[in-house]
CSV table of C-alpha atoms and ligand atoms in Angstrom, one decimal:
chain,number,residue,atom,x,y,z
A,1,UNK,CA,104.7,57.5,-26.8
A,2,UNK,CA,102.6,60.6,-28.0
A,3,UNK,CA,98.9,61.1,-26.4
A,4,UNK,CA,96.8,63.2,-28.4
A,5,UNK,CA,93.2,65.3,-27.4
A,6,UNK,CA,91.5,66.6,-29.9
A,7,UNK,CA,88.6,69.1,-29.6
A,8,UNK,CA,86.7,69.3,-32.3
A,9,UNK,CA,84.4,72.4,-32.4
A,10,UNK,CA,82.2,74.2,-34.6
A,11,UNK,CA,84.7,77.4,-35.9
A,12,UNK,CA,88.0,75.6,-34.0
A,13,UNK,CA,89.9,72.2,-33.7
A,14,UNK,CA,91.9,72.7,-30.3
A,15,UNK,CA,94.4,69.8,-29.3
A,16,UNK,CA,97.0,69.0,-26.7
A,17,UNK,CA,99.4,66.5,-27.5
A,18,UNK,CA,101.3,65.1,-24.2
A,19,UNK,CA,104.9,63.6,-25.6
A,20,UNK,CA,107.9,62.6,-22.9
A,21,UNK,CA,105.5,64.1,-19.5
A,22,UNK,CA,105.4,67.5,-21.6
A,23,UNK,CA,102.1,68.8,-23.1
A,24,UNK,CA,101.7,71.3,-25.9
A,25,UNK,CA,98.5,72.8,-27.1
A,26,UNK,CA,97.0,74.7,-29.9
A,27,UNK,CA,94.4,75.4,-31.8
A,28,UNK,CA,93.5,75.4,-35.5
A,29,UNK,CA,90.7,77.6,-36.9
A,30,UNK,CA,88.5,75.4,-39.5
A,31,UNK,CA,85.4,76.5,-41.5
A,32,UNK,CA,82.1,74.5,-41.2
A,33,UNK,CA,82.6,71.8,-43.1
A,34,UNK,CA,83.6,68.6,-43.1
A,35,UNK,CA,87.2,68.8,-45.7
A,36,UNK,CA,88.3,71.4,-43.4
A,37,UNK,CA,87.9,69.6,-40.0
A,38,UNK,CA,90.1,66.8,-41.9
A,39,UNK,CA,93.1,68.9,-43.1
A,40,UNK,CA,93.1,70.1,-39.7
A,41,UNK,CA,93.5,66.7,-38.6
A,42,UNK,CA,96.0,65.8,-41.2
A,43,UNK,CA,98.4,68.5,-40.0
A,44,UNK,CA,97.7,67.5,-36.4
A,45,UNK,CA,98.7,63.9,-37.6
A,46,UNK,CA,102.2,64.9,-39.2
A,47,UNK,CA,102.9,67.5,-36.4
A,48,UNK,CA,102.7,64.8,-33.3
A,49,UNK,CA,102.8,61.6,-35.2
A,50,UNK,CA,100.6,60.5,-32.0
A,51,UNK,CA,100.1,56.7,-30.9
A,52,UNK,CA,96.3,57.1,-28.8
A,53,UNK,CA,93.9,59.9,-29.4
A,54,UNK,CA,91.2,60.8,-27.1
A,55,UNK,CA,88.5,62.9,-29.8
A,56,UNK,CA,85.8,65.2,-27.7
A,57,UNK,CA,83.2,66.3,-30.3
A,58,UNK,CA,79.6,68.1,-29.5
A,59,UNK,CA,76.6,66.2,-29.7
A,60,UNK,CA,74.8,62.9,-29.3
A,61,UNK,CA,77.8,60.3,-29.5
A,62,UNK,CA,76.5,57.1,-29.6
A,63,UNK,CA,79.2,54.9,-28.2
A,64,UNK,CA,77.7,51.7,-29.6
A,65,UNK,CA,77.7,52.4,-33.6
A,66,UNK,CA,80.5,55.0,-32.8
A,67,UNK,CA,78.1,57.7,-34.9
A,68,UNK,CA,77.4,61.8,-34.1
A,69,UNK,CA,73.8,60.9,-33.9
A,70,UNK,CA,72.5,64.7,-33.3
A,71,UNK,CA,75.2,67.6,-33.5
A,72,UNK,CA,72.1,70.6,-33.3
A,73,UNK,CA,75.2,73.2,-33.2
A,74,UNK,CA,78.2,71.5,-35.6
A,75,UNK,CA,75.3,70.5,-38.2
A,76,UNK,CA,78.0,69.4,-41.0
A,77,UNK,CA,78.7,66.2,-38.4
A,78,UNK,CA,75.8,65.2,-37.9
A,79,UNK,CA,74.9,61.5,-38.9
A,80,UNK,CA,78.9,60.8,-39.3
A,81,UNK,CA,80.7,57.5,-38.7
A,82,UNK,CA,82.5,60.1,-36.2
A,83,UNK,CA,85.0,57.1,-35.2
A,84,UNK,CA,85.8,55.1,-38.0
A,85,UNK,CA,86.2,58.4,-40.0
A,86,UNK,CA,88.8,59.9,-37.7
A,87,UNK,CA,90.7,56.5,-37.2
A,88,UNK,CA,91.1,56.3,-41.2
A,89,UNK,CA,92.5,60.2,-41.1
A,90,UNK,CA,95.4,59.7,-38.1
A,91,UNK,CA,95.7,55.5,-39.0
A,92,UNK,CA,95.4,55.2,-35.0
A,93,UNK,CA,92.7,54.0,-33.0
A,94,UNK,CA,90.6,56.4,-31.3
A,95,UNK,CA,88.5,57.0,-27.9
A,96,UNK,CA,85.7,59.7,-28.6
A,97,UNK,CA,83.6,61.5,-26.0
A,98,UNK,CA,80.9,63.8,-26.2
A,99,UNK,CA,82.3,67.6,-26.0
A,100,UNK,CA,81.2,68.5,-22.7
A,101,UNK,CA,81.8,65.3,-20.7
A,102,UNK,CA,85.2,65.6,-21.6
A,103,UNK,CA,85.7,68.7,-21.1
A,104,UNK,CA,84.2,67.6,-16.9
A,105,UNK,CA,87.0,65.2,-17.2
A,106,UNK,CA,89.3,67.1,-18.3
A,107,UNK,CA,88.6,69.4,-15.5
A,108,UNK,CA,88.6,66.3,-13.1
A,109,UNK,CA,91.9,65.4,-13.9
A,110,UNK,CA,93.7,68.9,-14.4
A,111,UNK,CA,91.7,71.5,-13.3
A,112,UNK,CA,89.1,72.9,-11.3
A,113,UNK,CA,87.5,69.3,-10.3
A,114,UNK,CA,90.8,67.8,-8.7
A,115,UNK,CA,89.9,65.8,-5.9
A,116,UNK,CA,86.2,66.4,-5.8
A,117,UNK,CA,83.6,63.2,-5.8
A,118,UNK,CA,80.8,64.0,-7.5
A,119,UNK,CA,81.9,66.7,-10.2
A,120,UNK,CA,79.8,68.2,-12.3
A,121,UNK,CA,80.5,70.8,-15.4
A,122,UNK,CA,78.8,73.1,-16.9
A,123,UNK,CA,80.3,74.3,-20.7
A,124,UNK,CA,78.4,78.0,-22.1
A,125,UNK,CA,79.3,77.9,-25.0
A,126,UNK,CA,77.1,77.7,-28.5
A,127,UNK,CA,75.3,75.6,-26.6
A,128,UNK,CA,75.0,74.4,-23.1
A,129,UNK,CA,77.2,71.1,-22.5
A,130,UNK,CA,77.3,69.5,-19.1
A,131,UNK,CA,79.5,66.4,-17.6
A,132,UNK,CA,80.0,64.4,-14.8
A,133,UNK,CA,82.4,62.7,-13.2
A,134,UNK,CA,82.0,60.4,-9.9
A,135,UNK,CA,84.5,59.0,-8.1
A,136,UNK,CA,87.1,59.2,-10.9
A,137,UNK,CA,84.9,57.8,-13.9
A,138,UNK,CA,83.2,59.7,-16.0
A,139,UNK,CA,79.4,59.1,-16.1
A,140,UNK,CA,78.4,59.5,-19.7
A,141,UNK,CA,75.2,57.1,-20.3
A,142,UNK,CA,74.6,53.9,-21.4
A,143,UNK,CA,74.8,54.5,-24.9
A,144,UNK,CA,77.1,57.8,-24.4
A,145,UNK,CA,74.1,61.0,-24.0
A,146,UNK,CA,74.0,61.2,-20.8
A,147,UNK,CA,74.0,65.1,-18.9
A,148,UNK,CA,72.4,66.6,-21.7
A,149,UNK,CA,72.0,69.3,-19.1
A,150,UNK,CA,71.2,72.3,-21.9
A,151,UNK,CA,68.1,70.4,-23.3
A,152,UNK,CA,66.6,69.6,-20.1
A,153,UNK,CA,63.5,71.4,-20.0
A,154,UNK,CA,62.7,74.3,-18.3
A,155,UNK,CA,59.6,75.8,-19.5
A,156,UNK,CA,57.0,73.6,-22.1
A,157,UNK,CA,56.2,76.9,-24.2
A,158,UNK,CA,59.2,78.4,-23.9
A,159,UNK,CA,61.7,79.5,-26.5
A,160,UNK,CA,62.9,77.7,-29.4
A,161,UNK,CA,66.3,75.8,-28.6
A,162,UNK,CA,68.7,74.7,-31.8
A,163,UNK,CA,67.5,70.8,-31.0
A,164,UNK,CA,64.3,71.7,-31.9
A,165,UNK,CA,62.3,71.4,-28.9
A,166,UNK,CA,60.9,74.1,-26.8
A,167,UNK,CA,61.9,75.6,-23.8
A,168,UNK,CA,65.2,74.1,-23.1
A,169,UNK,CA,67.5,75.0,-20.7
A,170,UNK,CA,70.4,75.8,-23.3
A,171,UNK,CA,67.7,78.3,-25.2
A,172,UNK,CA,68.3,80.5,-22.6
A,173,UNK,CA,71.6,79.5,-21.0
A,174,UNK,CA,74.0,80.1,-24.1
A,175,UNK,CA,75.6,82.3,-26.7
A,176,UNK,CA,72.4,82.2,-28.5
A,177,UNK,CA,70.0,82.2,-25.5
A,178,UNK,CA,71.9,85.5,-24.4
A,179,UNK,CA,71.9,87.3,-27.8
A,180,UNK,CA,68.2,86.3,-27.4
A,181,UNK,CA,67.5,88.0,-23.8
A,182,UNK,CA,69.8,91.1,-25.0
A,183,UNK,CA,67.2,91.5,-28.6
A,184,UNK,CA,64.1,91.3,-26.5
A,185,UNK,CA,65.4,94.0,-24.3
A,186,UNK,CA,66.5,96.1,-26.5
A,187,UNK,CA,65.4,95.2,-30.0
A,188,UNK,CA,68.9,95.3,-30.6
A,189,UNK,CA,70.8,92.0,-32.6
A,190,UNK,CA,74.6,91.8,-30.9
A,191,UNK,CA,76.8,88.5,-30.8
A,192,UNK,CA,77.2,87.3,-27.3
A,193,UNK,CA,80.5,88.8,-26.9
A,194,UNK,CA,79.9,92.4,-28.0
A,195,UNK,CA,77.1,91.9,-25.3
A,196,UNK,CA,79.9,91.2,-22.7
A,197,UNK,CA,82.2,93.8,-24.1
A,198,UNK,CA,79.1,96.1,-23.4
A,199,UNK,CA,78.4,95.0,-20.2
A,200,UNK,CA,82.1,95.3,-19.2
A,201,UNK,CA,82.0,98.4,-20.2
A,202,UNK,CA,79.1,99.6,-18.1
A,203,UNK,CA,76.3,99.7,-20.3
A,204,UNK,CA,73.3,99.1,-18.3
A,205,UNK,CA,71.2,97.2,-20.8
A,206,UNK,CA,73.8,94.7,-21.3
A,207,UNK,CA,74.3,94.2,-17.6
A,208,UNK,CA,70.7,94.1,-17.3
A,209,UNK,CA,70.9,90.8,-19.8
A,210,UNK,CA,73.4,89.2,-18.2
A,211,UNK,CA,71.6,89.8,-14.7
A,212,UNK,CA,68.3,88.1,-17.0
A,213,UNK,CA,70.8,85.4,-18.2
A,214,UNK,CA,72.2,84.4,-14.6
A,215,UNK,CA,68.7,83.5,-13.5
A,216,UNK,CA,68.3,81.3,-16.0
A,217,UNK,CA,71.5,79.7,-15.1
A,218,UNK,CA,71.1,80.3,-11.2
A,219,UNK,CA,67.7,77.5,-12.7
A,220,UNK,CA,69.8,75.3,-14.0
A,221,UNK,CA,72.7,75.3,-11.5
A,222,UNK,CA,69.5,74.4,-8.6
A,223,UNK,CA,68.4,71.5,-10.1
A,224,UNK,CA,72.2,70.1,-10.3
A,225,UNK,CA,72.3,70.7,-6.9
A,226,UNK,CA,69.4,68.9,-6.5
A,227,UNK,CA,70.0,65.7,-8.3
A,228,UNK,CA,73.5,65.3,-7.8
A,229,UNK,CA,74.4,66.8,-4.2
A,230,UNK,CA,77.5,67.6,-5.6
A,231,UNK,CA,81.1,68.7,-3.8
A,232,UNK,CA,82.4,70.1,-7.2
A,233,UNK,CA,80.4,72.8,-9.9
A,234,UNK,CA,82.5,73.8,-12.6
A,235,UNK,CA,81.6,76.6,-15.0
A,236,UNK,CA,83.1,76.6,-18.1
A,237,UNK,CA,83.1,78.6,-21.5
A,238,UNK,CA,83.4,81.9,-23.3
A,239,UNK,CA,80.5,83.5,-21.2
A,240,UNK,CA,81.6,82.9,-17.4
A,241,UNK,CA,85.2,83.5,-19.0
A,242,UNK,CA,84.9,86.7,-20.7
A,243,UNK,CA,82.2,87.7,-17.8
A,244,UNK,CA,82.5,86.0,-14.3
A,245,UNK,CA,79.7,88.0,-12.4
A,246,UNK,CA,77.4,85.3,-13.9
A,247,UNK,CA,78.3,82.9,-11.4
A,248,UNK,CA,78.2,85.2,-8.4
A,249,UNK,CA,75.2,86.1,-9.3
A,250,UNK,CA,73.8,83.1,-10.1
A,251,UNK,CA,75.4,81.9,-7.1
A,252,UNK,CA,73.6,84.8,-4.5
A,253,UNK,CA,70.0,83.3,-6.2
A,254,UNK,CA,71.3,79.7,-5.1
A,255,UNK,CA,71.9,80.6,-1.6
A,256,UNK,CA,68.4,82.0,-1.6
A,257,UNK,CA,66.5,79.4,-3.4
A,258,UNK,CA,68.3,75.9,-3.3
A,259,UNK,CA,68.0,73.3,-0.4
A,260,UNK,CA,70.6,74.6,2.3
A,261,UNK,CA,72.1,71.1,2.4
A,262,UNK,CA,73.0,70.5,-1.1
A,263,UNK,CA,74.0,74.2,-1.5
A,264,UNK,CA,76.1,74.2,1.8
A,265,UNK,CA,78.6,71.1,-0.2
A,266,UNK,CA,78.6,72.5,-3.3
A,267,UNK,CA,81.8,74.4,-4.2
A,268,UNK,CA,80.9,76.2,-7.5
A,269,UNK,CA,83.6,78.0,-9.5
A,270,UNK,CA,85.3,78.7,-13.0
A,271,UNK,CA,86.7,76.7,-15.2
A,272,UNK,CA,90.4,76.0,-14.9
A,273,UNK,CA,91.6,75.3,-18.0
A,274,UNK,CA,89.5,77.9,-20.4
A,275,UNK,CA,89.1,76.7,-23.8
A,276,UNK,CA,91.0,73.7,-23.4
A,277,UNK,CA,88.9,71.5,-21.1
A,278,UNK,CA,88.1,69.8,-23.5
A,279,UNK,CA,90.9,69.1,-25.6
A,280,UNK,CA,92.7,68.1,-22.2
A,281,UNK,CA,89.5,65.7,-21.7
A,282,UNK,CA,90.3,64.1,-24.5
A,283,UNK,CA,93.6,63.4,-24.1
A,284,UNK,CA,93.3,62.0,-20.3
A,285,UNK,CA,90.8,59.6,-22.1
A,286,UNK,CA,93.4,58.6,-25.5
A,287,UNK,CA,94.1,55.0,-24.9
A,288,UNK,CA,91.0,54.5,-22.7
A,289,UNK,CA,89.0,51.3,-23.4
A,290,UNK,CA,85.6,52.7,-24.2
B,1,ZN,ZN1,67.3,71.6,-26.7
């Protein structure tokens, strides 16, 4: 039997396929549309031939009607029949999770969350994804949007975030919310990662941004620790990858600021599995009934 996880991203479709206890992964660069994310998933289908599929896609997936309901940051999916339209492509039924709680699972199950019991992850990415995973099940919501942890609101009048709304967490805490920080300081418009290059480098108004950018995140990390009181923080994405001082440092204002107790159980560290939480998410969850 071949289990399949598919990851499918904005710019990238990532996959693992697990055949005979042996896994292989990989990644397939699309372009933002929808034809492109299906001939990706056509040569997925004749390279594994797989029996389940676990799907982990960003946004609102609404496990009821099996529809992307809101995708602010893979806008072309928005609205889709996400389910129906991927079982039709591979001719195999198909378990689909929101992005970022598979990724947490994914995490749970192979990575940095193995053995916690309350897990929580945080993805930077475009956006800002969170999951959560307690006592071995993943807690995703009643109808599937649950941990929307990047649109929880941090300031009324603050910054626009790609849903829409104002002062978001995720309009400060991403790609886009650090590009954001790094203009205002310096009137300057760099992508995220020349901003980390910078700052790896030693350029001081980059490190000043990132400095800006983990106490935004050192915000968002407190009031995990605050609902959840949890044993397991997992920090995922191209940001913490590329540039890991953000959790230190967001990690120094936590032992300031937080509750002692909460703080004191919290283990909070990188990502295991880099890119691929996600994609090995979803293929802990192929076969799952969901
Ligand atoms: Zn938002």
């Amino acid at each position: 039997m071949v289990r399949l996880g598919i990851d499918i991203g904005g710019t990238f479709i990532k996959f693992c396929a697990e055949a005979g206890g042996e896994i292989k992964k990989g990644k397939i660069p699309t372009e933002k549309n929808l034809k492109s994310v299906l001939t990706a998933l056509k040569k997925i289908k004749a390279d594994f031939s797989p029996d389940r599929v676990g799907v982990a896609v960003a946004g609102l997936y609404d496990k009821k009607t099996g529809k992307l309901t809101a995708s602010p940051n893979i806008k072309f999916l928005e609205g889709l029949e996400i389910k129906e339209l991927i079982e039709e492509e591979l001719k195999t039924p198909v378990v689909v999770e929101n992005d970022a709680s598979a990724a947490a699972y994914g995490e749970y199950i192979y990575g940095a969350g193995k053995g916690g019991k309350i897990v929580v992850c945080l993805t930077l990415g475009t956006g800002l994804g969170g999951g959560l995973v307690v006592n071995g099940s993943l807690v995703s919501g009643v109808s599937g949007s649950a941990m929307e942890i990047g649109h929880t609101t941090v300031d009324m009048d603050g910054w626009h975030c790609h849903c829409g709304r104002k002062g978001c967490l995720e309009a400060y805490v991403s790609s886009y919310g650090l590009e954001r920080i790094y203009f205002f300081l310096t009137d300057q418009k760099l992508s995220s990662m020349e901003i980390i290059t910078l700052a790896n480098e030693g350029n001081l108004k980059a490190i000043k941004a990132l400095d800006e950018f983990s106490g935004y995140l050192a915000v968002g990390l407190m009031n995990v620790l605050h609902i959840f009181n949890p044993d397991k923080v997992i920090i995922g994405g191209g940001i913490p990858e590329h540039y890991p001082a953000v959790i230190d440092l967001a990690v120094s204002v936590l032992k300031e600021k937080a509750f002692k107790l909460p703080f004191r159980d919290a283990q909070i560290k990188k990502a295991e599995l880099g890119e691929f939480s996600g994609a090995f998410g979803a293929l802990a969850l192929a076969g799952d009934k969901r």
